[in-house]
Amino acid sequence: MTSATDRFAPPLPAAGGTADRPRLDGRRIAMLGLGLMGRPMAVNLARAGAELTVWNRSPAAAEEVSAATGARAAASPAEAAAGADIAIICVTDTAAVEAVLFGADGITAAHPAPRVVIDMGTTDPLATPDIGRRLTEGCGASLIDAPVSGGTRGAEAATLSIMAGGEDAAFDAALPVLQVLGSRITRIGGPGAGQVAKAANQVVVGVVIQAVAEALALAEAAGVDPARVREAMIGGFADGTILRQHGERMVAGNLIPGGKCRIHLKDMVQATRLGDANGLAMPASTLVRDAFARLVEQGRGELDHSALHLLLTDTFRASDDDVAAR
């Protein structure tokens, strides 16, 4: 039988995998948000020795992570953050971040409040500087926006790429915690810069998923095995993480989510709004945003974002059926 620890603990790293990572013994860390990314991140914080408190909107998730790690489960964001050195938020969107921070039982109501709050979700870059200002005014804490790339695999293996924005002192305080969660930490600039970098990242990811989907659909439409085409492309100029991981999902029909369509839609909406705010037309991003919107409208929002290929294969197979019917 699989234990709670087995369910949430990532595989043990290879020899030397954590030798150069800092320990967090004695550091009081609050982890708020225990979804696909937050759960394995909490495990890695506990493994590094942090005195961990966890909170999730669905209490069962906090209780399960508590059983797996020995962390204390809190009933509210304020309770989780009270007395913490650093609070980490990993929730789905800007509204959820604002609720965790500024709600009646949010972090700004914590006594004592943490010195630093790290937002590791993908939040609207146009809103982030104001959120940081309101946080400091509300409880004196500094905000680091530190969204991540690498998916659930990176969260489990603690190999996330982390893009950080914020003031120098707050970043320095957050850095040892970030080094436990990721293998590549880049300070992009001041408040909000990390979220701008993540918007750019999601543009590349979304557009390349669309490109891989079109390439494999082209192979199928031409009567060639898309799995073999994908194999042939690996090692060539078109190779990359998305061809390998998401291309494999497409040919295998494995749409169990690592990243969900509805979440990537939110990311593409934020990215194109940022473009609009800065006078930049983004035609490829707009196409991909609208494709994710169609999937969500079809009730496919909970599928992995590699499900973009379904829009192509649905159309191709429907037209093929029409020809056969004639």
mmCIF file of C-alpha atoms in Angstrom:
data_model
loop_
_atom_site.group_PDB
_atom_site.id
_atom_site.type_symbol
_atom_site.label_atom_id
_atom_site.label_comp_id
_atom_site.label_asym_id
_atom_site.label_seq_id
_atom_site.Cartn_x
_atom_site.Cartn_y
_atom_site.Cartn_z
ATOM 1 C CA MET A 1 0.000 0.000 0.000
ATOM 2 C CA THR A 2 1.243 3.502 -0.842
ATOM 3 C CA SER A 3 1.784 5.666 2.217
ATOM 4 C CA ALA A 4 1.167 9.389 2.387
ATOM 5 C CA THR A 5 4.929 9.916 2.415
ATOM 6 C CA ASP A 6 5.353 7.840 -0.741
ATOM 7 C CA ARG A 7 2.604 9.802 -2.473
ATOM 8 C CA PHE A 8 4.107 13.219 -1.886
ATOM 9 C CA ALA A 9 7.853 12.697 -1.466
ATOM 10 C CA PRO A 10 9.867 13.149 -4.686
ATOM 11 C CA PRO A 11 12.407 10.475 -5.626
ATOM 12 C CA LEU A 12 15.619 10.677 -3.647
ATOM 13 C CA PRO A 13 18.123 12.800 -5.574
ATOM 14 C CA ALA A 14 21.162 11.206 -7.143
ATOM 15 C CA ALA A 15 24.418 11.244 -5.218
ATOM 16 C CA GLY A 16 25.490 14.832 -4.695
ATOM 17 C CA GLY A 17 22.063 16.123 -5.744
ATOM 18 C CA THR A 18 21.590 18.149 -2.544
ATOM 19 C CA ALA A 19 25.181 18.450 -1.337
ATOM 20 C CA ASP A 20 25.463 22.069 -2.479
ATOM 21 C CA ARG A 21 22.016 23.128 -1.306
ATOM 22 C CA PRO A 22 21.596 25.074 1.932
ATOM 23 C CA ARG A 23 19.969 23.542 4.995
ATOM 24 C CA LEU A 24 16.983 25.296 6.501
ATOM 25 C CA ASP A 25 17.279 23.973 10.041
ATOM 26 C CA GLY A 26 15.635 26.417 12.427
ATOM 27 C CA ARG A 27 14.084 28.463 9.617
ATOM 28 C CA ARG A 28 10.337 28.899 10.072
ATOM 29 C CA ILE A 29 8.678 28.611 6.687
ATOM 30 C CA ALA A 30 4.982 28.800 5.816
ATOM 31 C CA MET A 31 3.819 27.116 2.595
ATOM 32 C CA LEU A 32 0.417 28.322 1.372
ATOM 33 C CA GLY A 33 -1.069 26.428 -1.556
ATOM 34 C CA LEU A 34 -0.562 22.685 -1.945
ATOM 35 C CA GLY A 35 -1.576 21.913 -5.486
ATOM 36 C CA LEU A 36 0.415 20.094 -8.156
ATOM 37 C CA MET A 37 3.446 22.302 -7.524
ATOM 38 C CA GLY A 38 3.045 23.275 -3.880
ATOM 39 C CA ARG A 39 2.894 19.735 -2.511
ATOM 40 C CA PRO A 40 6.325 18.579 -3.751
ATOM 41 C CA MET A 41 7.815 21.959 -2.873
ATOM 42 C CA ALA A 42 6.591 21.511 0.700
ATOM 43 C CA VAL A 43 8.236 18.089 0.821
ATOM 44 C CA ASN A 44 11.569 19.542 -0.262
ATOM 45 C CA LEU A 45 11.380 22.324 2.314
ATOM 46 C CA ALA A 46 10.731 19.758 5.044
ATOM 47 C CA ARG A 47 13.604 17.596 3.823
ATOM 48 C CA ALA A 48 15.917 20.599 4.093
ATOM 49 C CA GLY A 49 15.042 20.867 7.784
ATOM 50 C CA ALA A 50 12.616 23.798 7.742
ATOM 51 C CA GLU A 51 10.125 24.201 10.585
ATOM 52 C CA LEU A 52 7.231 24.020 8.171
ATOM 53 C CA THR A 53 3.625 25.150 8.506
ATOM 54 C CA VAL A 54 1.249 24.470 5.624
ATOM 55 C CA TRP A 55 -2.140 25.783 4.559
ATOM 56 C CA ASN A 56 -4.425 24.936 1.689
ATOM 57 C CA ARG A 57 -7.912 26.098 0.779
ATOM 58 C CA SER A 58 -8.970 22.419 0.901
ATOM 59 C CA PRO A 59 -7.894 21.322 4.409
ATOM 60 C CA ALA A 60 -7.512 17.666 3.404
ATOM 61 C CA ALA A 61 -4.484 18.512 1.279
ATOM 62 C CA ALA A 62 -2.773 20.240 4.223
ATOM 63 C CA GLU A 63 -3.509 17.274 6.460
ATOM 64 C CA GLU A 64 -2.054 14.852 3.904
ATOM 65 C CA VAL A 65 1.111 16.915 3.479
ATOM 66 C CA SER A 66 1.363 17.205 7.258
ATOM 67 C CA ALA A 67 1.211 13.418 7.552
ATOM 68 C CA ALA A 68 3.882 13.080 4.867
ATOM 69 C CA THR A 69 6.327 15.664 6.208
ATOM 70 C CA GLY A 70 5.607 16.340 9.879
ATOM 71 C CA ALA A 71 4.602 19.907 9.002
ATOM 72 C CA ARG A 72 1.976 21.671 11.107
ATOM 73 C CA ALA A 73 -1.314 22.203 9.264
ATOM 74 C CA ALA A 74 -2.859 25.649 9.784
ATOM 75 C CA ALA A 75 -6.492 26.655 9.466
ATOM 76 C CA SER A 76 -5.872 29.995 7.723
ATOM 77 C CA PRO A 77 -3.142 31.929 5.898
ATOM 78 C CA ALA A 78 -2.769 34.223 8.921
ATOM 79 C CA GLU A 79 -2.239 31.257 11.250
ATOM 80 C CA ALA A 80 0.261 29.660 8.863
ATOM 81 C CA ALA A 81 2.286 32.859 8.421
ATOM 82 C CA ALA A 82 2.299 34.007 12.060
ATOM 83 C CA GLY A 83 5.839 33.798 13.369
ATOM 84 C CA ALA A 84 7.279 32.552 10.074
ATOM 85 C CA ASP A 85 10.512 33.994 8.727
ATOM 86 C CA ILE A 86 9.292 33.530 5.166
ATOM 87 C CA ALA A 87 5.877 32.711 3.722
ATOM 88 C CA ILE A 88 5.605 31.115 0.276
ATOM 89 C CA ILE A 89 2.437 31.384 -1.788
ATOM 90 C CA CYS A 90 1.773 28.936 -4.624
ATOM 91 C CA VAL A 91 -1.814 29.457 -5.781
ATOM 92 C CA THR A 92 -3.506 29.593 -9.157
ATOM 93 C CA ASP A 93 -4.066 33.245 -10.030
ATOM 94 C CA THR A 94 -3.882 36.879 -9.005
ATOM 95 C CA ALA A 95 -7.237 36.880 -7.229
ATOM 96 C CA ALA A 96 -6.139 33.906 -5.122
ATOM 97 C CA VAL A 97 -2.857 35.647 -4.227
ATOM 98 C CA GLU A 98 -4.749 38.749 -3.132
ATOM 99 C CA ALA A 99 -7.135 36.661 -1.020
ATOM 100 C CA VAL A 100 -4.239 34.881 0.705
ATOM 101 C CA LEU A 101 -2.516 38.186 1.393
ATOM 102 C CA PHE A 102 -5.345 40.634 2.100
ATOM 103 C CA GLY A 103 -8.373 38.569 3.103
ATOM 104 C CA ALA A 104 -9.806 38.816 6.609
ATOM 105 C CA ASP A 105 -7.570 35.910 7.698
ATOM 106 C CA GLY A 106 -4.798 36.664 5.210
ATOM 107 C CA ILE A 107 -1.079 37.082 5.743
ATOM 108 C CA THR A 108 -1.393 40.798 6.513
ATOM 109 C CA ALA A 109 -3.431 39.790 9.575
ATOM 110 C CA ALA A 110 -0.629 37.539 10.897
ATOM 111 C CA HIS A 111 1.047 38.520 14.216
ATOM 112 C CA PRO A 112 3.963 38.638 13.952
ATOM 113 C CA ALA A 113 4.010 38.850 10.171
ATOM 114 C CA PRO A 114 6.793 37.255 8.123
ATOM 115 C CA ARG A 115 9.598 39.490 6.928
ATOM 116 C CA VAL A 116 9.422 38.208 3.359
ATOM 117 C CA VAL A 117 6.592 36.765 1.272
ATOM 118 C CA ILE A 118 7.479 34.844 -1.901
ATOM 119 C CA ASP A 119 4.832 34.547 -4.620
ATOM 120 C CA MET A 120 5.820 31.460 -6.625
ATOM 121 C CA GLY A 121 2.667 31.239 -8.726
ATOM 122 C CA THR A 122 2.117 32.961 -12.056
ATOM 123 C CA THR A 123 0.512 36.280 -11.160
ATOM 124 C CA ASP A 124 -0.450 39.212 -13.383
ATOM 125 C CA PRO A 125 2.785 41.191 -13.904
ATOM 126 C CA LEU A 126 0.769 44.403 -14.234
ATOM 127 C CA ALA A 127 -0.650 43.870 -10.727
ATOM 128 C CA THR A 128 2.438 42.573 -8.900
ATOM 129 C CA PRO A 129 4.167 45.899 -8.029
ATOM 130 C CA ASP A 130 0.959 47.221 -6.456
ATOM 131 C CA ILE A 131 0.444 43.962 -4.551
ATOM 132 C CA GLY A 132 3.957 44.330 -3.134
ATOM 133 C CA ARG A 133 3.289 47.911 -2.077
ATOM 134 C CA ARG A 134 0.009 46.953 -0.361
ATOM 135 C CA LEU A 135 1.729 44.072 1.425
ATOM 136 C CA THR A 136 4.437 46.325 2.843
ATOM 137 C CA GLU A 137 1.879 48.920 3.911
ATOM 138 C CA GLY A 138 -0.327 46.234 5.458
ATOM 139 C CA CYS A 139 2.184 44.367 7.602
ATOM 140 C CA GLY A 140 5.717 45.531 6.785
ATOM 141 C CA ALA A 141 6.635 42.407 4.773
ATOM 142 C CA SER A 142 8.523 42.560 1.484
ATOM 143 C CA LEU A 143 7.316 40.718 -1.608
ATOM 144 C CA ILE A 144 9.506 38.631 -3.873
ATOM 145 C CA ASP A 145 7.795 37.536 -7.072
ATOM 146 C CA ALA A 146 9.484 34.247 -7.940
ATOM 147 C CA PRO A 147 7.453 32.246 -10.453
ATOM 148 C CA VAL A 148 8.866 28.958 -11.642
ATOM 149 C CA SER A 149 9.292 26.816 -14.730
ATOM 150 C CA GLY A 150 9.925 23.092 -14.834
ATOM 151 C CA GLY A 151 6.528 21.641 -14.051
ATOM 152 C CA THR A 152 5.719 18.973 -11.521
ATOM 153 C CA ARG A 153 8.838 16.996 -12.435
ATOM 154 C CA GLY A 154 11.019 19.979 -11.587
ATOM 155 C CA ALA A 155 9.107 20.601 -8.370
ATOM 156 C CA GLU A 156 9.577 16.995 -7.269
ATOM 157 C CA ALA A 157 13.272 16.888 -8.157
ATOM 158 C CA ALA A 158 13.945 20.422 -6.826
ATOM 159 C CA THR A 159 15.308 21.438 -10.229
ATOM 160 C CA LEU A 160 12.926 24.305 -10.940
ATOM 161 C CA SER A 161 14.049 27.387 -12.834
ATOM 162 C CA ILE A 162 13.071 30.339 -10.650
ATOM 163 C CA MET A 163 12.688 33.892 -11.987
ATOM 164 C CA ALA A 164 12.803 36.453 -9.190
ATOM 165 C CA GLY A 165 11.915 40.097 -8.874
ATOM 166 C CA GLY A 166 12.153 42.271 -5.787
ATOM 167 C CA GLU A 167 14.372 44.433 -3.643
ATOM 168 C CA ASP A 168 17.940 43.393 -2.843
ATOM 169 C CA ALA A 169 17.558 42.694 0.880
ATOM 170 C CA ALA A 170 14.390 40.663 0.444
ATOM 171 C CA PHE A 171 15.944 38.621 -2.370
ATOM 172 C CA ASP A 172 19.025 37.895 -0.248
ATOM 173 C CA ALA A 173 16.783 36.653 2.579
ATOM 174 C CA ALA A 174 14.773 34.473 0.187
ATOM 175 C CA LEU A 175 17.710 33.018 -1.727
ATOM 176 C CA PRO A 176 18.537 30.028 0.549
ATOM 177 C CA VAL A 177 14.890 28.948 0.428
ATOM 178 C CA LEU A 178 14.787 29.294 -3.356
ATOM 179 C CA GLN A 179 17.992 27.249 -3.633
ATOM 180 C CA VAL A 180 16.247 24.363 -1.874
ATOM 181 C CA LEU A 181 13.431 24.426 -4.435
ATOM 182 C CA GLY A 182 15.291 25.023 -7.686
ATOM 183 C CA SER A 183 18.581 24.495 -9.446
ATOM 184 C CA ARG A 184 18.604 27.750 -11.421
ATOM 185 C CA ILE A 185 17.662 30.977 -9.648
ATOM 186 C CA THR A 186 17.875 34.212 -11.642
ATOM 187 C CA ARG A 187 17.217 37.645 -10.185
ATOM 188 C CA ILE A 188 15.576 39.444 -13.079
ATOM 189 C CA GLY A 189 15.164 42.892 -11.544
ATOM 190 C CA GLY A 190 12.927 44.888 -9.250
ATOM 191 C CA PRO A 191 9.365 44.168 -8.120
ATOM 192 C CA GLY A 192 7.309 42.521 -10.859
ATOM 193 C CA ALA A 193 10.273 41.588 -13.047
ATOM 194 C CA GLY A 194 10.000 37.914 -12.163
ATOM 195 C CA GLN A 195 6.389 37.832 -13.342
ATOM 196 C CA VAL A 196 7.349 39.538 -16.609
ATOM 197 C CA ALA A 197 9.947 36.805 -17.163
ATOM 198 C CA LYS A 198 7.350 34.117 -16.425
ATOM 199 C CA ALA A 199 4.936 35.686 -18.902
ATOM 200 C CA ALA A 200 7.678 35.473 -21.522
ATOM 201 C CA ASN A 201 8.351 31.873 -20.518
ATOM 202 C CA GLN A 202 4.704 30.909 -20.900
ATOM 203 C CA VAL A 203 4.564 32.503 -24.336
ATOM 204 C CA VAL A 204 7.446 30.289 -25.479
ATOM 205 C CA VAL A 205 5.972 27.168 -23.866
ATOM 206 C CA GLY A 206 2.496 27.734 -25.306
ATOM 207 C CA VAL A 207 3.659 28.586 -28.819
ATOM 208 C CA VAL A 208 6.061 25.625 -28.935
ATOM 209 C CA ILE A 209 3.369 23.221 -27.688
ATOM 210 C CA GLN A 210 1.224 24.493 -30.574
ATOM 211 C CA ALA A 211 4.124 23.985 -33.006
ATOM 212 C CA VAL A 212 4.716 20.421 -31.811
ATOM 213 C CA ALA A 213 0.983 19.713 -32.016
ATOM 214 C CA GLU A 214 0.844 20.991 -35.598
ATOM 215 C CA ALA A 215 3.950 19.009 -36.599
ATOM 216 C CA LEU A 216 2.590 15.722 -35.266
ATOM 217 C CA ALA A 217 -0.875 16.399 -36.673
ATOM 218 C CA LEU A 218 0.729 17.080 -40.065
ATOM 219 C CA ALA A 219 2.449 13.698 -39.918
ATOM 220 C CA GLU A 220 -0.816 11.940 -39.081
ATOM 221 C CA ALA A 221 -2.745 13.795 -41.792
ATOM 222 C CA ALA A 222 -0.113 12.745 -44.334
ATOM 223 C CA GLY A 223 -0.438 9.103 -43.301
ATOM 224 C CA VAL A 224 2.847 8.869 -41.408
ATOM 225 C CA ASP A 225 3.205 7.617 -37.838
ATOM 226 C CA PRO A 226 3.572 10.744 -35.634
ATOM 227 C CA ALA A 227 5.421 8.742 -32.979
ATOM 228 C CA ARG A 228 8.112 7.862 -35.521
ATOM 229 C CA VAL A 229 8.285 11.450 -36.714
ATOM 230 C CA ARG A 230 8.798 12.605 -33.140
ATOM 231 C CA GLU A 231 11.612 10.054 -32.694
ATOM 232 C CA ALA A 232 13.277 11.305 -35.856
ATOM 233 C CA MET A 233 13.121 14.930 -34.671
ATOM 234 C CA ILE A 234 14.780 14.174 -31.318
ATOM 235 C CA GLY A 235 18.446 15.089 -31.530
ATOM 236 C CA GLY A 236 17.871 17.502 -34.400
ATOM 237 C CA PHE A 237 17.381 21.243 -34.471
ATOM 238 C CA ALA A 238 13.713 20.894 -33.446
ATOM 239 C CA ASP A 239 14.601 18.926 -30.308
ATOM 240 C CA GLY A 240 13.683 20.239 -26.888
ATOM 241 C CA THR A 241 11.855 19.551 -23.655
ATOM 242 C CA ILE A 242 8.443 20.181 -25.166
ATOM 243 C CA LEU A 243 9.003 17.856 -28.131
ATOM 244 C CA ARG A 244 10.255 15.168 -25.762
ATOM 245 C CA GLN A 245 7.745 15.480 -22.916
ATOM 246 C CA HIS A 246 4.642 16.985 -24.489
ATOM 247 C CA GLY A 247 5.179 15.290 -27.825
ATOM 248 C CA GLU A 248 5.269 11.981 -25.976
ATOM 249 C CA ARG A 249 2.028 12.885 -24.208
ATOM 250 C CA MET A 250 0.395 13.685 -27.535
ATOM 251 C CA VAL A 251 1.317 10.422 -29.254
ATOM 252 C CA ALA A 252 0.497 8.365 -26.144
ATOM 253 C CA GLY A 253 -2.774 10.173 -25.436
ATOM 254 C CA ASN A 254 -1.641 10.824 -21.862
ATOM 255 C CA LEU A 255 -3.363 14.024 -20.784
ATOM 256 C CA ILE A 256 -3.055 13.619 -17.008
ATOM 257 C CA PRO A 257 -2.133 17.189 -16.086
ATOM 258 C CA GLY A 258 1.304 18.412 -15.242
ATOM 259 C CA GLY A 259 0.135 21.866 -16.304
ATOM 260 C CA LYS A 260 -3.576 22.408 -16.944
ATOM 261 C CA CYS A 261 -5.129 24.028 -20.016
ATOM 262 C CA ARG A 262 -7.191 26.433 -17.912
ATOM 263 C CA ILE A 263 -4.079 27.596 -16.070
ATOM 264 C CA HIS A 264 -2.118 28.113 -19.278
ATOM 265 C CA LEU A 265 -5.074 30.068 -20.676
ATOM 266 C CA LYS A 266 -4.823 32.398 -17.677
ATOM 267 C CA ASP A 267 -1.077 32.762 -18.319
ATOM 268 C CA MET A 268 -1.554 33.580 -22.008
ATOM 269 C CA VAL A 269 -4.266 36.122 -21.175
ATOM 270 C CA GLN A 270 -1.855 37.815 -18.760
ATOM 271 C CA ALA A 271 0.969 37.763 -21.316
ATOM 272 C CA THR A 272 -1.114 39.294 -24.114
ATOM 273 C CA ARG A 273 -2.490 41.935 -21.747
ATOM 274 C CA LEU A 274 1.087 42.833 -20.860
ATOM 275 C CA GLY A 275 1.838 43.108 -24.560
ATOM 276 C CA ASP A 276 -1.205 45.327 -25.089
ATOM 277 C CA ALA A 277 -0.171 47.552 -22.179
ATOM 278 C CA ASN A 278 3.210 48.057 -23.819
ATOM 279 C CA GLY A 279 2.001 48.494 -27.403
ATOM 280 C CA LEU A 280 3.230 45.095 -28.596
ATOM 281 C CA ALA A 281 1.224 42.940 -31.016
ATOM 282 C CA MET A 282 1.629 39.209 -30.238
ATOM 283 C CA PRO A 283 -0.042 37.267 -33.074
ATOM 284 C CA ALA A 284 1.286 33.796 -32.232
ATOM 285 C CA SER A 285 0.507 34.226 -28.539
ATOM 286 C CA THR A 286 -3.005 35.431 -29.378
ATOM 287 C CA LEU A 287 -3.616 32.338 -31.527
ATOM 288 C CA VAL A 288 -2.472 30.036 -28.718
ATOM 289 C CA ARG A 289 -4.480 31.966 -26.108
ATOM 290 C CA ASP A 290 -7.600 31.514 -28.213
ATOM 291 C CA ALA A 291 -6.849 27.806 -28.716
ATOM 292 C CA PHE A 292 -6.660 27.276 -24.965
ATOM 293 C CA ALA A 293 -9.914 29.221 -24.610
ATOM 294 C CA ARG A 294 -11.615 26.802 -27.022
ATOM 295 C CA LEU A 295 -10.398 23.818 -25.020
ATOM 296 C CA VAL A 296 -11.749 25.354 -21.809
ATOM 297 C CA GLU A 297 -15.081 26.096 -23.516
ATOM 298 C CA GLN A 298 -15.226 22.423 -24.571
ATOM 299 C CA GLY A 299 -14.843 21.282 -20.956
ATOM 300 C CA ARG A 300 -11.210 20.249 -21.428
ATOM 301 C CA GLY A 301 -9.668 22.823 -19.095
ATOM 302 C CA GLU A 302 -8.457 20.244 -16.570
ATOM 303 C CA LEU A 303 -6.436 18.326 -19.179
ATOM 304 C CA ASP A 304 -2.684 18.755 -19.582
ATOM 305 C CA HIS A 305 -1.763 21.718 -21.770
ATOM 306 C CA SER A 306 -0.413 19.325 -24.393
ATOM 307 C CA ALA A 307 -4.116 18.814 -25.190
ATOM 308 C CA LEU A 308 -3.720 21.649 -27.724
ATOM 309 C CA HIS A 309 -3.216 18.877 -30.274
ATOM 310 C CA LEU A 310 -6.820 17.735 -29.772
ATOM 311 C CA LEU A 311 -8.111 20.775 -31.639
ATOM 312 C CA LEU A 312 -6.075 19.702 -34.664
ATOM 313 C CA THR A 313 -6.740 15.966 -34.519
ATOM 314 C CA ASP A 314 -10.443 16.519 -33.858
ATOM 315 C CA THR A 315 -10.695 18.589 -37.054
ATOM 316 C CA PHE A 316 -8.606 16.184 -39.105
ATOM 317 C CA ARG A 317 -10.474 13.083 -37.970
ATOM 318 C CA ALA A 318 -13.847 14.767 -38.426
ATOM 319 C CA SER A 319 -12.990 15.681 -42.031
ATOM 320 C CA ASP A 320 -11.648 12.157 -42.596
ATOM 321 C CA ASP A 321 -14.933 10.741 -41.338
ATOM 322 C CA ASP A 322 -16.837 13.022 -43.707
ATOM 323 C CA VAL A 323 -14.811 11.730 -46.675
ATOM 324 C CA ALA A 324 -15.387 8.131 -45.624
ATOM 325 C CA ALA A 325 -19.127 8.750 -45.270
ATOM 326 C CA ARG A 326 -19.308 9.993 -48.851
#
